[in-house]
Coordinates of C-alpha atoms in Angstrom, one line a residue:
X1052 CA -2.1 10.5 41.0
X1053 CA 0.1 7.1 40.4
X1054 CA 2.1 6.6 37.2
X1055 CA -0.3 3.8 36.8
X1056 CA -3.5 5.9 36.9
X1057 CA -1.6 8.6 34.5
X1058 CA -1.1 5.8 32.2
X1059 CA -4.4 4.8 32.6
X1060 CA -6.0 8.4 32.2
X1061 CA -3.5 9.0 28.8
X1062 CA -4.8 6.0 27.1
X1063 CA -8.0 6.6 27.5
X1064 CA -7.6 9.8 26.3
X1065 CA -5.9 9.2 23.0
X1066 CA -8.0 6.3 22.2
X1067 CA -11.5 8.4 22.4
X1068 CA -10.0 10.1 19.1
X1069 CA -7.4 7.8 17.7
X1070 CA -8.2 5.7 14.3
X1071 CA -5.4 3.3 12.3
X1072 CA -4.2 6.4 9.6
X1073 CA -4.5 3.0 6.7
X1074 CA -8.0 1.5 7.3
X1075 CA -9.9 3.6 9.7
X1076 CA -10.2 1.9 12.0
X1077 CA -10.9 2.8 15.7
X1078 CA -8.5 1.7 18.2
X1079 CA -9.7 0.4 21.6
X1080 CA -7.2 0.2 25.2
X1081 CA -5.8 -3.4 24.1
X1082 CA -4.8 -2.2 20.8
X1083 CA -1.8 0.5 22.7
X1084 CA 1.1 -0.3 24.3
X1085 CA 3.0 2.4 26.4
X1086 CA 7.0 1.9 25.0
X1087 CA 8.1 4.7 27.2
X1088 CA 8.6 8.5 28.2
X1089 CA 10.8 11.8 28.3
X1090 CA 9.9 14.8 29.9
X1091 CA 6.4 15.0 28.7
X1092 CA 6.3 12.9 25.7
X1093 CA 4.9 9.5 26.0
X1094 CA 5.4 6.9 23.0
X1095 CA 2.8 4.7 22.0
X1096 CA 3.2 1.9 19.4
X1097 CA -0.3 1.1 18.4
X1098 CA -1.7 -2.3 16.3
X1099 CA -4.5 -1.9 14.0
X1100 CA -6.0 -5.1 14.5
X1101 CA -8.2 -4.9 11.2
X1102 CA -5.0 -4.1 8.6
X1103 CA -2.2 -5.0 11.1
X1104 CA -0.8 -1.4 10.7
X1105 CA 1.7 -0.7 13.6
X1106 CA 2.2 3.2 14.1
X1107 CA 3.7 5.6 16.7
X1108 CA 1.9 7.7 18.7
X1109 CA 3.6 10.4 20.3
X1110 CA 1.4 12.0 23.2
X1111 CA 2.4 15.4 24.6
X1112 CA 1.1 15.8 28.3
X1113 CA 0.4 19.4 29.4
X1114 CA -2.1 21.2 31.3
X1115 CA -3.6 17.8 32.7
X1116 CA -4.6 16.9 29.0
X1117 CA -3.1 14.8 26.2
X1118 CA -2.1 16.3 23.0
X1119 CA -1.2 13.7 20.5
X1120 CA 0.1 13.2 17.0
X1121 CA 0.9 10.8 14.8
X1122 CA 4.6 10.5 13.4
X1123 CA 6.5 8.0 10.7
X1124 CA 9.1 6.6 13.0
X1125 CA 7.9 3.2 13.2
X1126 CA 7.7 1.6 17.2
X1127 CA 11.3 -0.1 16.2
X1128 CA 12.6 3.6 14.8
X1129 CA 11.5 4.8 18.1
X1130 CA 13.1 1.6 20.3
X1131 CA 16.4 2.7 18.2
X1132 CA 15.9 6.4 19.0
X1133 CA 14.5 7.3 22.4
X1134 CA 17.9 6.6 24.1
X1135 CA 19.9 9.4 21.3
X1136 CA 20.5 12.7 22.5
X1137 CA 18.4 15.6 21.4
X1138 CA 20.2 17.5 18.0
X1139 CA 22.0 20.0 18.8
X1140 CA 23.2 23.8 16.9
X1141 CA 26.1 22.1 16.1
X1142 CA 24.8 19.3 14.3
X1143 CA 22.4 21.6 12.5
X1144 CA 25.4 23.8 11.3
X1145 CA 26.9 20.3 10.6
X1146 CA 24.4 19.5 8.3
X1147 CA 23.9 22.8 7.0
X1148 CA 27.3 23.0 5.8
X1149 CA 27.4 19.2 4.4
X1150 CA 24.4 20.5 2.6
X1151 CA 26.3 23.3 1.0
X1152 CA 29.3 21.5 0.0
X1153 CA 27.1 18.1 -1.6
X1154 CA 27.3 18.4 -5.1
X1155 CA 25.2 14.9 -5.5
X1156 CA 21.4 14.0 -6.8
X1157 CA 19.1 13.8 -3.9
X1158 CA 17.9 11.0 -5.5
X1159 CA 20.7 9.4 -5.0
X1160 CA 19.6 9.2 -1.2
X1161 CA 16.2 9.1 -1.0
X1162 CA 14.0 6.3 -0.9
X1163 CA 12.4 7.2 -4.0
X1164 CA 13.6 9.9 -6.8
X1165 CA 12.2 13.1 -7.0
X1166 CA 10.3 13.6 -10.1
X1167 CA 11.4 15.4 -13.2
X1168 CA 10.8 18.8 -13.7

């Protein structure tokens, strides 16, 4: 099978079940745009054409079927993404250990403050 049949089989797969997560609305073929692959993990921006809702799609080929699921990396979080390398032990540890040492509020660094206790 050509890429181009793949491609062809994978949408048609993922938009028998896909709906926009806002409005509910169904997608069709026209409404998803392949923005690329690794390995087998495709990534699909697709527009809700009733809300104008972009989302991600991230379809994980195996066994001849797609598998997909939705993520909250927008299709630009993805464009900035795809190329980064995979995390690695050491920048878990990294973390881990920044985490141990910050003495901070998360608040301070999320996008919106956790509530009060």
């Amino acid at each position: 099978m050509n890429r181009n049949v793949n491609t062809q089989v994978l949408i048609r797969q993922i938009v028998a079940r896909l709906r926009c997560a806002v409005c509910d609305h169904h997608f069709s073929a026209s409404d998803l745009k392949v923005l690329g692959k690794r390995d087998q993990v495709w990534a699909i921006r697709a527009d809700c054409r009733e809300c104008r809702m972009q989302a991600l799609v991230l379809a994980v080929i195996g066994g001849g079927k797609a598998q997909s699921m939705h993520s909250d990396l927008t299709p630009s979080d993805w464009e900035r993404f795809k190329a980064a390398p995979p995390i690695s032990e050491n920048d878990v540890i990294s973390m881990h250990q920044h985490l141990q040492e910050y003495t901070g509020d998360f608040s301070e660094i999320l996008d919106e403050p956790l509530p009060e206790e």
